[in-house]
Coordinates of C-alpha atoms in Angstrom, one line a residue:
M700 CA 263.5 -78.6 37.6
R701 CA 260.2 -79.3 39.9
L702 CA 259.8 -82.1 41.2
G703 CA 255.3 -83.6 41.8
R704 CA 254.1 -84.7 44.8
S705 CA 257.1 -85.3 46.2
S706 CA 256.4 -84.8 49.3
P707 CA 255.6 -88.1 52.4
G708 CA 252.4 -86.0 51.8
K709 CA 249.6 -84.8 54.2
G710 CA 248.0 -88.8 55.1
G711 CA 250.1 -88.7 58.5
R712 CA 247.9 -89.7 61.9
E713 CA 251.8 -88.1 63.5
S714 CA 253.9 -85.8 64.0
G715 CA 256.3 -85.1 60.9
T716 CA 259.8 -85.3 62.6
P717 CA 260.3 -86.5 66.1
K718 CA 261.5 -84.2 68.4
E719 CA 265.0 -84.0 68.0
P720 CA 266.1 -85.3 64.1
F721 CA 268.4 -88.5 64.8
P722 CA 272.0 -88.0 64.4
T723 CA 273.5 -89.2 60.8
F724 CA 275.4 -91.4 60.1
A725 CA 276.6 -94.1 57.6
P726 CA 274.8 -97.2 57.4
G727 CA 276.3 -100.0 59.5
V728 CA 278.8 -97.5 61.1
G729 CA 279.4 -96.5 64.7
A730 CA 277.7 -93.3 65.5
P731 CA 281.2 -90.4 64.9
A732 CA 282.6 -88.4 67.7
G733 CA 280.1 -85.8 69.3
A734 CA 277.1 -88.0 67.6
S735 CA 274.2 -87.9 70.9
L736 CA 273.1 -91.2 71.8
P737 CA 270.9 -92.6 74.6
A738 CA 272.0 -92.6 78.4
N739 CA 271.6 -96.2 78.6
H740 CA 273.7 -96.9 75.3
E741 CA 276.8 -98.6 76.4
P742 CA 279.4 -98.6 73.5
G743 CA 279.9 -101.6 71.3
T744 CA 277.3 -103.4 72.6
R745 CA 273.1 -103.1 70.4
P746 CA 269.8 -104.5 71.8
A747 CA 269.3 -107.4 72.4
P748 CA 266.5 -109.3 69.3
T749 CA 263.3 -110.5 69.8
F750 CA 262.7 -113.9 68.3
A751 CA 260.6 -116.6 69.5
G752 CA 261.2 -118.5 72.4
P753 CA 262.1 -121.5 71.9
T754 CA 258.5 -122.6 73.6
A755 CA 256.6 -120.5 71.0
P756 CA 254.6 -123.1 68.6
A757 CA 255.1 -123.1 65.5
L758 CA 253.1 -120.4 62.3
G759 CA 250.5 -123.6 61.4
Q760 CA 249.7 -124.7 64.9
L761 CA 249.5 -120.6 66.1
L762 CA 246.7 -120.3 62.4
L763 CA 244.7 -123.1 64.0
G764 CA 244.4 -121.7 67.7
R765 CA 244.1 -118.1 65.9
G766 CA 240.3 -120.3 64.2
T767 CA 242.5 -118.6 60.8
L768 CA 242.4 -121.9 60.1
V769 CA 241.7 -125.5 59.4
T770 CA 243.2 -128.5 60.0
A771 CA 242.5 -129.8 56.6
Q772 CA 243.5 -126.3 54.8
L773 CA 246.7 -126.6 56.8
A774 CA 247.7 -130.2 55.6
S775 CA 247.2 -128.9 52.0
A776 CA 249.4 -126.5 52.3
L777 CA 252.0 -128.3 53.6
L778 CA 251.4 -131.0 50.7
A779 CA 251.7 -127.7 48.1
Q780 CA 255.2 -126.6 49.9
T781 CA 256.8 -129.8 49.3
G782 CA 259.6 -129.3 47.0
S783 CA 259.5 -126.0 47.4
D784 CA 261.3 -123.2 48.9
K785 CA 259.1 -120.8 49.9
R786 CA 257.9 -120.9 53.0
L787 CA 254.5 -121.8 54.6
G788 CA 253.1 -118.0 55.4
E789 CA 254.1 -117.7 51.2
V790 CA 252.2 -120.7 50.5
L791 CA 248.6 -119.9 52.5
I792 CA 248.1 -116.7 51.2
E793 CA 249.3 -117.8 47.6
L794 CA 246.5 -119.9 47.6
G795 CA 244.2 -117.1 49.2
I796 CA 243.6 -119.6 52.4
I797 CA 245.0 -116.6 54.7
A798 CA 245.0 -112.9 54.3
E799 CA 248.2 -111.2 54.8
Q800 CA 247.2 -109.4 57.2
D801 CA 246.3 -112.6 58.9
L802 CA 250.2 -114.1 58.6
V803 CA 252.0 -110.2 59.8
S804 CA 249.7 -111.2 63.4
A805 CA 250.5 -115.0 64.0
L806 CA 254.3 -113.8 62.9
A807 CA 253.8 -110.6 64.8
E808 CA 253.0 -113.0 67.7
Q809 CA 255.4 -115.6 67.0
F810 CA 258.5 -113.5 67.0
G811 CA 257.0 -110.7 69.7
L812 CA 257.0 -107.7 68.0
P813 CA 254.9 -105.1 68.0
L814 CA 252.7 -104.9 65.1
A815 CA 252.9 -101.7 62.9
D816 CA 250.3 -100.1 60.5
L817 CA 252.4 -97.5 57.9
R818 CA 248.4 -96.4 56.8
H819 CA 249.1 -94.3 60.2
R820 CA 253.4 -93.9 60.3
L821 CA 255.1 -92.2 58.0
P822 CA 259.1 -93.1 57.0
A823 CA 261.3 -90.6 58.6
L824 CA 262.6 -87.7 56.7
N825 CA 266.0 -88.7 56.3
A826 CA 264.9 -92.4 55.9
P827 CA 267.7 -92.8 53.1
E828 CA 270.2 -91.4 55.4
L829 CA 270.0 -93.5 58.2
L830 CA 269.3 -97.0 56.1
A831 CA 270.4 -97.2 51.9
E832 CA 268.2 -97.7 49.5
S833 CA 269.9 -101.4 48.8
M834 CA 269.3 -102.4 52.4
A835 CA 266.1 -101.3 53.0
R836 CA 265.1 -103.1 50.0
G837 CA 267.5 -106.2 50.9
L838 CA 265.7 -106.3 54.5
G839 CA 262.7 -105.5 54.1
A840 CA 263.0 -102.3 56.0
I841 CA 262.0 -99.1 56.1
P842 CA 262.9 -96.4 59.2
L843 CA 259.7 -95.1 61.0
T844 CA 258.5 -91.1 62.2
T845 CA 259.1 -91.4 66.5
T846 CA 258.2 -89.3 69.3
D847 CA 261.1 -91.2 71.3
P848 CA 264.8 -89.4 70.5
D849 CA 266.7 -92.1 72.1
V850 CA 265.4 -94.8 69.8
L851 CA 264.6 -95.0 65.6
D852 CA 261.6 -97.2 65.1
V853 CA 262.2 -99.3 61.9
A854 CA 258.8 -101.6 60.2
I855 CA 259.9 -105.3 58.8
S856 CA 258.1 -107.3 56.8
D857 CA 260.4 -110.7 57.9
P858 CA 260.4 -111.0 61.3
T859 CA 263.7 -113.3 60.9
V860 CA 266.0 -110.5 59.5
Q861 CA 265.8 -108.9 63.1
E862 CA 270.1 -109.4 63.5
E863 CA 270.5 -107.7 60.2
V864 CA 268.6 -104.4 60.8
R865 CA 270.5 -104.0 64.1
R866 CA 273.5 -104.4 61.8
A867 CA 272.5 -102.5 58.9
I868 CA 270.9 -99.3 61.2
A869 CA 274.2 -97.5 63.6
Y870 CA 271.2 -96.5 66.1
P871 CA 269.3 -98.2 68.6
V872 CA 266.8 -99.2 67.1
R873 CA 262.4 -100.6 68.3
L874 CA 262.0 -103.3 65.2
L875 CA 257.8 -103.6 64.3
L876 CA 256.0 -105.8 61.9
T877 CA 254.3 -105.0 59.2
S878 CA 252.6 -106.6 55.4
P879 CA 255.6 -107.5 53.2
S880 CA 253.6 -105.3 50.5
E881 CA 253.2 -101.7 53.0
V882 CA 257.3 -102.1 53.3
Q883 CA 257.1 -102.3 49.9
R884 CA 255.1 -99.6 49.1
A885 CA 257.1 -96.9 51.7
V886 CA 260.3 -97.6 50.3
D887 CA 259.2 -97.1 47.4
K888 CA 257.8 -93.6 48.3
T889 CA 260.9 -93.3 49.9
Y890 CA 263.6 -93.7 48.3
R891 CA 262.7 -92.3 45.2
A892 CA 264.9 -92.5 42.0
L893 CA 264.2 -88.9 40.5
I894 CA 265.7 -87.4 44.0
G895 CA 269.4 -86.7 42.2
V896 CA 267.7 -85.3 38.3
D897 CA 268.9 -82.2 39.8
R898 CA 272.6 -82.5 39.4
E899 CA 272.7 -84.6 36.6
I900 CA 270.7 -81.6 34.3
A901 CA 273.9 -79.7 36.1
A902 CA 276.5 -81.8 34.0
F903 CA 274.3 -82.2 31.1
S904 CA 274.1 -78.2 31.0
S905 CA 278.0 -78.2 32.3
T906 CA 278.7 -79.9 28.2
S907 CA 279.1 -77.9 25.7
N908 CA 278.9 -80.6 23.1
D909 CA 274.9 -80.7 22.3
R910 CA 274.8 -84.7 22.0
S911 CA 271.5 -84.6 20.5
G912 CA 272.8 -83.6 16.8
L913 CA 275.7 -86.3 16.5
P914 CA 275.4 -89.4 14.5
R915 CA 273.8 -93.1 15.5
F916 CA 276.9 -94.2 16.5
E917 CA 278.6 -91.1 18.1
M918 CA 275.1 -91.9 20.0
E919 CA 275.7 -95.0 20.9
R920 CA 279.1 -94.2 22.1
I921 CA 278.1 -91.8 24.6
S922 CA 279.0 -93.5 28.6
D923 CA 276.9 -95.3 30.8
D924 CA 277.1 -92.4 32.9
A925 CA 276.3 -89.9 31.2
P926 CA 274.3 -87.9 32.4
I927 CA 272.1 -88.3 29.7
V928 CA 271.5 -91.9 29.7
R929 CA 271.1 -91.6 33.8
I930 CA 268.2 -89.8 33.7
V931 CA 266.6 -91.6 31.2
T932 CA 267.4 -94.4 33.1
M933 CA 265.5 -92.6 36.8
I934 CA 262.7 -91.6 34.7
I935 CA 262.4 -95.3 33.6
T936 CA 262.7 -96.4 37.2
Q937 CA 260.4 -94.3 39.4
A938 CA 258.0 -95.0 36.3
L939 CA 257.9 -98.8 37.8
R940 CA 258.3 -97.7 41.3
D941 CA 254.7 -95.4 41.0
R942 CA 253.0 -98.4 39.0
A943 CA 253.2 -96.4 36.4
S944 CA 251.6 -97.4 33.1
D945 CA 252.9 -95.3 30.1
V946 CA 255.4 -92.9 30.5
H947 CA 255.1 -89.5 28.3
I948 CA 257.9 -86.9 27.4
E949 CA 256.6 -84.2 25.3
P950 CA 258.7 -81.3 24.2
Q951 CA 257.1 -77.8 25.0
D952 CA 258.1 -74.5 24.1
K953 CA 260.9 -73.7 26.6
R954 CA 260.8 -76.9 28.4
L955 CA 260.4 -81.3 29.1
R956 CA 257.3 -82.5 30.3
V957 CA 257.5 -85.7 32.1
R958 CA 254.4 -87.6 33.1
Y959 CA 252.9 -90.9 34.4
R960 CA 249.9 -92.2 33.7
I961 CA 248.8 -94.3 37.4
D962 CA 245.6 -95.7 37.2
G963 CA 244.3 -94.7 34.4
A964 CA 245.2 -91.1 35.8
L965 CA 248.0 -88.5 34.3
H966 CA 250.1 -86.5 36.4
E967 CA 252.7 -84.2 36.1
V968 CA 256.4 -85.9 38.2
L969 CA 259.5 -83.8 36.1
D970 CA 261.0 -80.6 34.3
L971 CA 264.0 -80.7 32.4
P972 CA 265.2 -77.9 31.0
G973 CA 263.7 -78.4 26.8
E974 CA 267.3 -78.0 25.1
M975 CA 266.8 -81.7 27.1
A976 CA 264.6 -82.9 24.5
A977 CA 266.2 -84.1 21.5
A978 CA 269.2 -85.9 23.6
V979 CA 266.5 -87.5 25.6
A980 CA 264.6 -88.6 22.3
S981 CA 267.5 -89.5 21.2
R982 CA 269.1 -92.1 23.8
I983 CA 265.8 -93.6 24.0
K984 CA 265.7 -94.4 20.6
I985 CA 268.3 -96.3 20.3
M986 CA 267.3 -97.7 23.5
A987 CA 264.7 -99.0 20.6
E988 CA 266.3 -99.8 18.0
M989 CA 264.8 -96.3 16.5
N990 CA 266.6 -94.4 14.1
I991 CA 267.4 -91.1 15.9
V992 CA 267.8 -89.6 12.9
E993 CA 263.9 -89.6 11.6
R994 CA 262.3 -86.7 13.0
R995 CA 259.0 -86.0 11.1
R996 CA 257.8 -89.7 11.4
P997 CA 255.8 -92.1 13.8
Q998 CA 258.5 -94.9 14.7
D999 CA 257.5 -97.5 17.1
G1000 CA 260.3 -99.7 19.0
Q1001 CA 261.1 -102.5 21.9
I1002 CA 262.9 -102.0 25.0
A1003 CA 263.5 -104.8 27.1
T1004 CA 264.4 -104.5 30.1
T1005 CA 265.8 -105.4 34.3
V1006 CA 264.7 -102.5 36.9
D1007 CA 265.2 -103.5 40.8
G1008 CA 265.4 -106.9 39.8
R1009 CA 262.4 -107.1 37.7
S1010 CA 262.0 -107.9 33.9
I1011 CA 260.1 -105.7 32.0
D1012 CA 259.2 -104.8 28.8
I1013 CA 258.4 -101.1 27.0
R1014 CA 257.1 -100.2 23.9
V1015 CA 257.5 -96.6 22.6
A1016 CA 256.2 -95.1 20.2
S1017 CA 257.8 -92.0 19.1
T1018 CA 255.5 -88.5 16.6
G1019 CA 256.1 -85.2 15.4
T1020 CA 255.4 -82.1 17.1
I1021 CA 255.3 -78.7 16.4
W1022 CA 258.2 -78.8 19.6
G1023 CA 260.2 -82.0 18.9
E1024 CA 259.4 -85.4 19.0
K1025 CA 256.5 -87.0 21.8
I1026 CA 257.9 -90.3 23.4
V1027 CA 255.6 -92.5 24.9
L1028 CA 256.4 -95.3 26.9
R1029 CA 254.1 -98.3 27.5
I1030 CA 255.4 -100.4 30.5
L1031 CA 254.4 -103.9 30.7
D1032 CA 256.0 -105.5 34.2
K1033 CA 257.0 -108.6 33.0
S1034 CA 257.2 -110.2 36.5
R1035 CA 254.0 -109.1 37.8
S1036 CA 251.4 -111.9 39.3
L1037 CA 248.5 -112.7 37.2
F1038 CA 245.4 -111.6 38.9
K1039 CA 243.3 -114.1 39.1
L1040 CA 239.2 -114.3 37.2
Q1041 CA 237.7 -113.8 41.0
D1042 CA 239.7 -111.0 41.7
L1043 CA 238.5 -108.3 38.6
G1044 CA 235.8 -107.4 40.3
M1045 CA 233.0 -108.7 38.8
P1046 CA 229.8 -108.7 41.1
E1047 CA 229.4 -113.2 41.3
S1048 CA 227.3 -113.8 39.9
T1049 CA 228.3 -111.8 36.6
H1050 CA 231.6 -114.0 37.6
T1051 CA 229.3 -117.1 37.5
A1052 CA 228.1 -117.1 34.5
Y1053 CA 231.6 -116.0 32.4
S1054 CA 232.5 -118.8 34.0
R1055 CA 230.6 -121.8 32.2
M1056 CA 230.7 -119.1 29.4
I1057 CA 234.5 -119.9 28.7
R1058 CA 234.1 -123.3 29.7
S1059 CA 232.5 -124.2 26.2
P1060 CA 234.2 -126.3 23.8
Y1061 CA 233.6 -124.4 20.7
G1062 CA 232.6 -120.3 19.9
M1063 CA 233.5 -117.3 20.4
V1064 CA 233.5 -114.9 24.1
I1065 CA 234.7 -110.6 23.1
C1066 CA 236.3 -108.8 25.8
A1067 CA 235.2 -104.5 25.1
G1068 CA 235.9 -101.7 25.7
P1069 CA 238.7 -98.5 24.7
T1070 CA 242.2 -98.1 25.5
G1071 CA 243.1 -99.5 28.4
S1072 CA 240.3 -100.9 29.5
G1073 CA 241.7 -103.6 31.6
K1074 CA 240.7 -106.3 28.0
T1075 CA 244.1 -107.9 28.3
T1076 CA 244.1 -108.4 32.4
T1077 CA 240.3 -110.0 31.7
L1078 CA 241.6 -112.3 28.5
Y1079 CA 244.6 -114.4 30.9
A1080 CA 242.9 -114.5 33.6
S1081 CA 240.3 -116.2 31.8
L1082 CA 243.1 -118.5 30.2
S1083 CA 244.2 -118.9 34.5
E1084 CA 240.5 -119.9 34.6
V1085 CA 240.8 -122.7 32.5
N1086 CA 244.0 -123.8 31.0
G1087 CA 245.4 -127.4 32.1
P1088 CA 247.5 -130.1 30.3
E1089 CA 244.7 -131.4 28.8
R1090 CA 244.3 -128.2 26.2
N1091 CA 246.2 -127.2 23.4
I1092 CA 246.0 -123.5 23.8
T1093 CA 247.6 -120.9 21.9
T1094 CA 248.0 -116.7 21.4
I1095 CA 248.9 -114.7 19.0
E1096 CA 249.2 -111.7 20.7
D1097 CA 251.0 -108.2 20.5
P1098 CA 253.2 -107.7 21.6
V1099 CA 252.7 -111.3 24.2
E1100 CA 252.1 -109.1 27.1
Y1101 CA 252.6 -112.4 30.0
V1102 CA 254.0 -115.5 30.1
F1103 CA 252.1 -118.8 30.0
P1104 CA 255.2 -121.6 31.0
S1105 CA 252.3 -123.7 29.7
I1106 CA 250.7 -121.7 26.9
N1107 CA 252.1 -121.7 23.0
Q1108 CA 252.3 -117.8 22.9
I1109 CA 252.7 -116.6 19.3
Q1110 CA 254.3 -112.6 18.8
I1111 CA 253.0 -110.6 15.9
N1112 CA 256.1 -109.5 13.7
E1113 CA 254.8 -107.1 11.1
T1114 CA 258.3 -107.2 9.8
A1115 CA 258.9 -111.0 9.5
G1116 CA 255.8 -111.6 7.4
I1117 CA 253.4 -112.0 10.2
T1118 CA 250.0 -110.8 11.7
F1119 CA 247.4 -111.3 13.0
A1120 CA 245.9 -113.1 10.3
G1121 CA 248.2 -115.0 9.0
G1122 CA 248.5 -116.2 12.5
L1123 CA 246.1 -117.2 13.1
R1124 CA 245.9 -119.5 9.8
S1125 CA 248.6 -121.2 11.0
I1126 CA 247.4 -121.8 14.1
L1127 CA 243.8 -124.0 12.8
R1128 CA 247.3 -126.2 11.9
Q1129 CA 248.2 -126.7 15.5
D1130 CA 244.6 -129.0 16.3
P1131 CA 243.4 -125.7 18.7
D1132 CA 241.4 -126.4 21.5
L1133 CA 241.1 -122.3 22.4
I1134 CA 242.6 -120.1 21.1
L1135 CA 242.8 -116.1 21.8
V1136 CA 243.8 -114.0 19.2
G1137 CA 245.0 -110.6 20.8
E1138 CA 243.0 -108.3 19.2
M1139 CA 239.9 -107.9 16.6
R1140 CA 241.6 -104.9 14.1
D1141 CA 240.2 -105.6 10.6
A1142 CA 237.7 -108.0 8.6
E1143 CA 240.6 -110.4 8.0
T1144 CA 240.8 -111.3 11.0
S1145 CA 237.8 -111.3 12.6
R1146 CA 236.9 -113.1 9.2
I1147 CA 238.6 -116.0 10.1
A1148 CA 238.5 -116.1 14.1
V1149 CA 234.9 -116.4 13.1
Q1150 CA 235.1 -119.2 11.1
S1151 CA 237.3 -120.8 13.8
A1152 CA 234.6 -120.6 16.7
L1153 CA 232.3 -122.4 13.9
T1154 CA 234.4 -125.4 13.3
G1155 CA 234.9 -126.6 17.0
H1156 CA 237.0 -124.6 18.4
F1157 CA 236.9 -121.8 21.1
V1158 CA 238.3 -118.6 20.2
L1159 CA 238.8 -115.2 23.3
S1160 CA 239.5 -112.3 21.8
S1161 CA 239.2 -108.1 22.1
L1162 CA 237.1 -105.9 20.2
H1163 CA 237.5 -102.0 20.7
A1164 CA 234.5 -100.7 21.7
T1165 CA 232.8 -99.0 23.4
D1166 CA 230.5 -101.1 25.5
A1167 CA 229.0 -105.2 24.4
V1168 CA 226.3 -103.7 22.0
A1169 CA 228.2 -101.8 20.4
A1170 CA 230.9 -104.5 19.5
L1171 CA 228.1 -106.2 17.7
Y1172 CA 227.9 -103.5 15.9
R1173 CA 231.6 -103.3 14.9
F1174 CA 231.3 -106.7 14.1
L1175 CA 228.6 -105.9 11.4
D1176 CA 230.5 -102.7 10.3
M1177 CA 233.2 -105.2 9.6
G1178 CA 231.4 -106.9 6.9
I1179 CA 230.8 -109.7 9.2
E1180 CA 227.5 -111.9 7.5
P1181 CA 224.7 -111.1 10.3
F1182 CA 223.9 -114.7 10.5
L1183 CA 227.9 -115.4 11.1
V1184 CA 228.2 -113.3 14.5
A1185 CA 224.8 -114.8 15.8
S1186 CA 225.4 -117.9 15.4
S1187 CA 229.2 -118.2 16.4
V1188 CA 229.7 -115.0 19.7
L1189 CA 228.2 -117.6 22.9
G1190 CA 229.0 -113.8 25.1
I1191 CA 230.6 -109.6 25.4
V1192 CA 232.1 -108.6 27.7
G1193 CA 232.3 -104.7 28.2
Q1194 CA 234.6 -103.1 30.7
R1195 CA 235.7 -100.1 32.2
L1196 CA 238.5 -99.4 35.1
V1197 CA 237.8 -97.5 38.1
R1198 CA 240.6 -96.1 41.4
R1199 CA 239.8 -97.7 43.8
S1200 CA 239.3 -95.2 46.7
C1201 CA 242.7 -95.3 48.6
T1202 CA 242.0 -98.2 51.5
Y1203 CA 244.4 -95.5 54.0
C1204 CA 242.9 -92.4 53.9
R1205 CA 239.7 -92.8 53.6
V1206 CA 236.7 -90.5 55.3
R1207 CA 233.7 -89.4 54.8
Y1208 CA 232.6 -86.8 51.9
A1209 CA 229.7 -85.0 50.7
P1210 CA 229.1 -85.1 47.1
S1211 CA 228.8 -82.2 45.3
A1212 CA 225.0 -81.4 44.2
D1213 CA 226.6 -82.2 40.1
E1214 CA 227.3 -85.5 41.8
I1215 CA 224.5 -85.6 43.8
A1216 CA 222.0 -84.9 41.0
F1217 CA 224.5 -87.7 38.8
F1218 CA 224.3 -90.5 41.1
A1219 CA 220.1 -90.5 42.1
E1220 CA 219.5 -90.0 38.2
A1221 CA 221.8 -93.7 37.7
G1222 CA 218.8 -94.9 40.5
G1223 CA 221.5 -94.7 43.6
S1224 CA 220.5 -94.3 46.4
L1225 CA 221.3 -90.8 48.6
Q1226 CA 220.3 -92.1 51.7
R1227 CA 223.8 -93.7 52.4
H1228 CA 226.8 -91.7 53.6
F1229 CA 229.6 -91.2 50.9
W1230 CA 234.1 -91.9 51.0
H1231 CA 236.5 -91.3 49.4
G1232 CA 240.6 -91.2 50.4
E1233 CA 241.9 -87.8 51.4
G1234 CA 245.1 -87.8 50.5
C1235 CA 248.1 -90.2 51.8
H1236 CA 251.7 -91.1 51.5
F1237 CA 250.3 -94.3 50.1
C1238 CA 248.0 -92.5 47.3
S1239 CA 250.5 -89.7 46.1
D1240 CA 247.8 -86.9 47.8
T1241 CA 245.1 -88.6 44.8
G1242 CA 243.7 -90.2 47.8
Y1243 CA 242.7 -93.6 44.6
S1244 CA 245.2 -96.4 44.5
D1245 CA 244.8 -99.2 42.0
R1246 CA 241.5 -100.1 39.9
I1247 CA 239.5 -102.8 39.8
G1248 CA 236.7 -104.1 36.8
V1249 CA 233.8 -102.4 36.1
Y1250 CA 231.7 -105.1 34.0
E1251 CA 228.7 -105.8 31.2
L1252 CA 228.1 -108.7 30.5
L1253 CA 225.6 -109.6 27.6
T1254 CA 224.8 -113.4 26.7
V1255 CA 224.2 -113.5 22.7
T1256 CA 220.5 -115.8 23.5
E1257 CA 218.2 -117.4 21.1
Q1258 CA 216.7 -113.8 21.0
M1259 CA 218.5 -112.2 20.6
R1260 CA 220.2 -113.8 17.5
E1261 CA 216.7 -113.9 15.8
L1262 CA 217.5 -109.5 16.7
I1263 CA 220.7 -109.8 15.1
V1264 CA 219.8 -111.4 11.6
Q1265 CA 217.1 -109.0 11.0
P1266 CA 217.1 -106.2 8.8
S1267 CA 219.2 -103.0 10.3
P1268 CA 218.7 -104.1 13.8
S1269 CA 218.3 -101.3 16.3
H1270 CA 221.5 -100.6 18.3
D1271 CA 218.3 -99.6 21.8
A1272 CA 215.9 -103.1 20.5
M1273 CA 219.4 -105.1 21.1
R1274 CA 220.0 -102.8 24.0
R1275 CA 217.1 -103.3 25.9
L1276 CA 216.7 -107.1 25.6
A1277 CA 219.4 -108.2 26.9
I1278 CA 218.8 -105.4 30.4
E1279 CA 215.8 -108.1 29.9
Q1280 CA 217.3 -111.0 30.0
G1281 CA 219.5 -110.0 32.9
M1282 CA 222.4 -107.8 31.8
Q1283 CA 223.4 -105.1 34.4
P1284 CA 224.9 -102.0 32.6
L1285 CA 228.1 -101.2 33.7
R1286 CA 226.6 -97.9 35.1
A1287 CA 224.1 -100.0 37.3
E1288 CA 227.6 -101.4 37.8
A1289 CA 229.3 -99.2 39.2
V1290 CA 226.8 -97.5 41.7
R1291 CA 227.1 -100.8 42.2
L1292 CA 231.4 -100.2 43.9
V1293 CA 230.0 -96.5 44.9
H1294 CA 227.8 -98.4 47.1
E1295 CA 229.9 -100.5 48.7
D1296 CA 232.8 -97.9 49.2
E1297 CA 235.1 -99.1 46.6
T1298 CA 235.2 -95.6 44.5
T1299 CA 233.8 -92.4 44.3
I1300 CA 230.3 -90.5 41.8
A1301 CA 233.6 -88.4 40.2
E1302 CA 235.5 -91.5 39.3
I1303 CA 232.4 -93.3 37.7
V1304 CA 231.4 -89.0 36.1
R1305 CA 234.7 -89.2 34.8
S1306 CA 235.3 -92.8 33.2
I1307 CA 231.6 -93.9 33.0
Y1308 CA 229.4 -91.0 32.3
T1309 CA 228.0 -91.4 28.8
L1310 CA 226.8 -94.5 29.7

């Protein structure tokens, strides 16, 4: 069995190991006989925790004194905090008044704690032995490497848990403060769910019965402690911790390959013995309520579960290959916070024009792009922008990925007869102001959506197309009359997602000759330095972390309408007119992101080469 990229990585700037190894003993208990303790350590005592003194200023006053916020912003945050159980710092960040690092810096001053920069500090190699995973996640703490053999450095994200951390680690510690997001990343990278998979494989191999061939009722009686059950749970848990959007479980000649799609790119993470393929597929199909007897025809299913306290939905798709059934899991994290429209990566001019467009009382706005280009995220961010108590907003989706408490959402269920076309007809009888159609897949749905836009409703939808102009052609190809398209569509957003360069390990580099040639041909300036991520433990040695959207906004003007209704309008003519009227094409926007050091030329070539 082989684990991919499970080492801490090469991004640390300090030595990866202390001068002497820390003694290993169970969390919360004293040192065993013979364990080496610091010379100044007295049995039964611990260094006193460092708390804010009685004269320490309140957080709000401290931030005011630092000039991080003004009195009006503090008053607004205190008002928003009223009636909630959230701390002031959380409210300030949610309102966008301060950045996370500003809060951490102020809390460090308030509580007298030094700051920890986990970009350049690695977790201790034996961190799981020093602090149990449940305690690390519950307290928001991670043991770090150190050059002092007598004191263990521990990074925490909450300064009020100092005493709990000291009790949990039976060793003299020096506490450092950092952001919750950095601690969360470090914990996820250190406490990997796949660590014990070798033991489960051995346990599976030692059983003489091949459970994959048992009838359905026998499979359902398998204990939750069975090796195959634990292995599937490990795969799903680690996928969520690695921010994977998809899990590919692929049988091959003599192995079962497991790959995660992280930030749009596939990474191989695990090899399982080939004889486990049928059992893994059967276990997942049981969880998704699929037919485990049928192994040749494609099937779809869905799993609702909780991982690490987070509620997730998993869409399951199976298909037969020459080596067995391939399973793909699409992970939808329902606890993930929604993006705001201004956070998607649109340039200011595009954001302003699009925000104005989605506030129209009627008409249609379309998000266009290939699979995995972030169309649904843009649609939800748009809903958040215009949602209010004075509007009746209804969505029809497959599936419902995010739940809005104040919006009516309909889930497609074709077995029950709930389709996009039928559901859209019923929505029109519900007095809607805004309708979101998750995807226009066929001519019937598209025609009803167009008619809805023409009869006084505002419609948001997505469409699979390579760019904004191609989306207009998709409409025409579906048989929608050109004059209806010209009259109903207000604008189309073409989009892609590109990976961001990891900010924790970003360094200068020299692009290849081919990359330089492409960048120059795309209009980029070569009189500059280029930056990329060299790889670290935060980005799993990929050099990339998270993604950012690349957008082009086509506005349907009077000239564009005249061109659409002409017989066989030219794609190039439409594109030239859109650019003349202010549309920045995808490739130009991607070049801008390289100029701003958000991404790399190689990533543009990978994602937006043909445009």
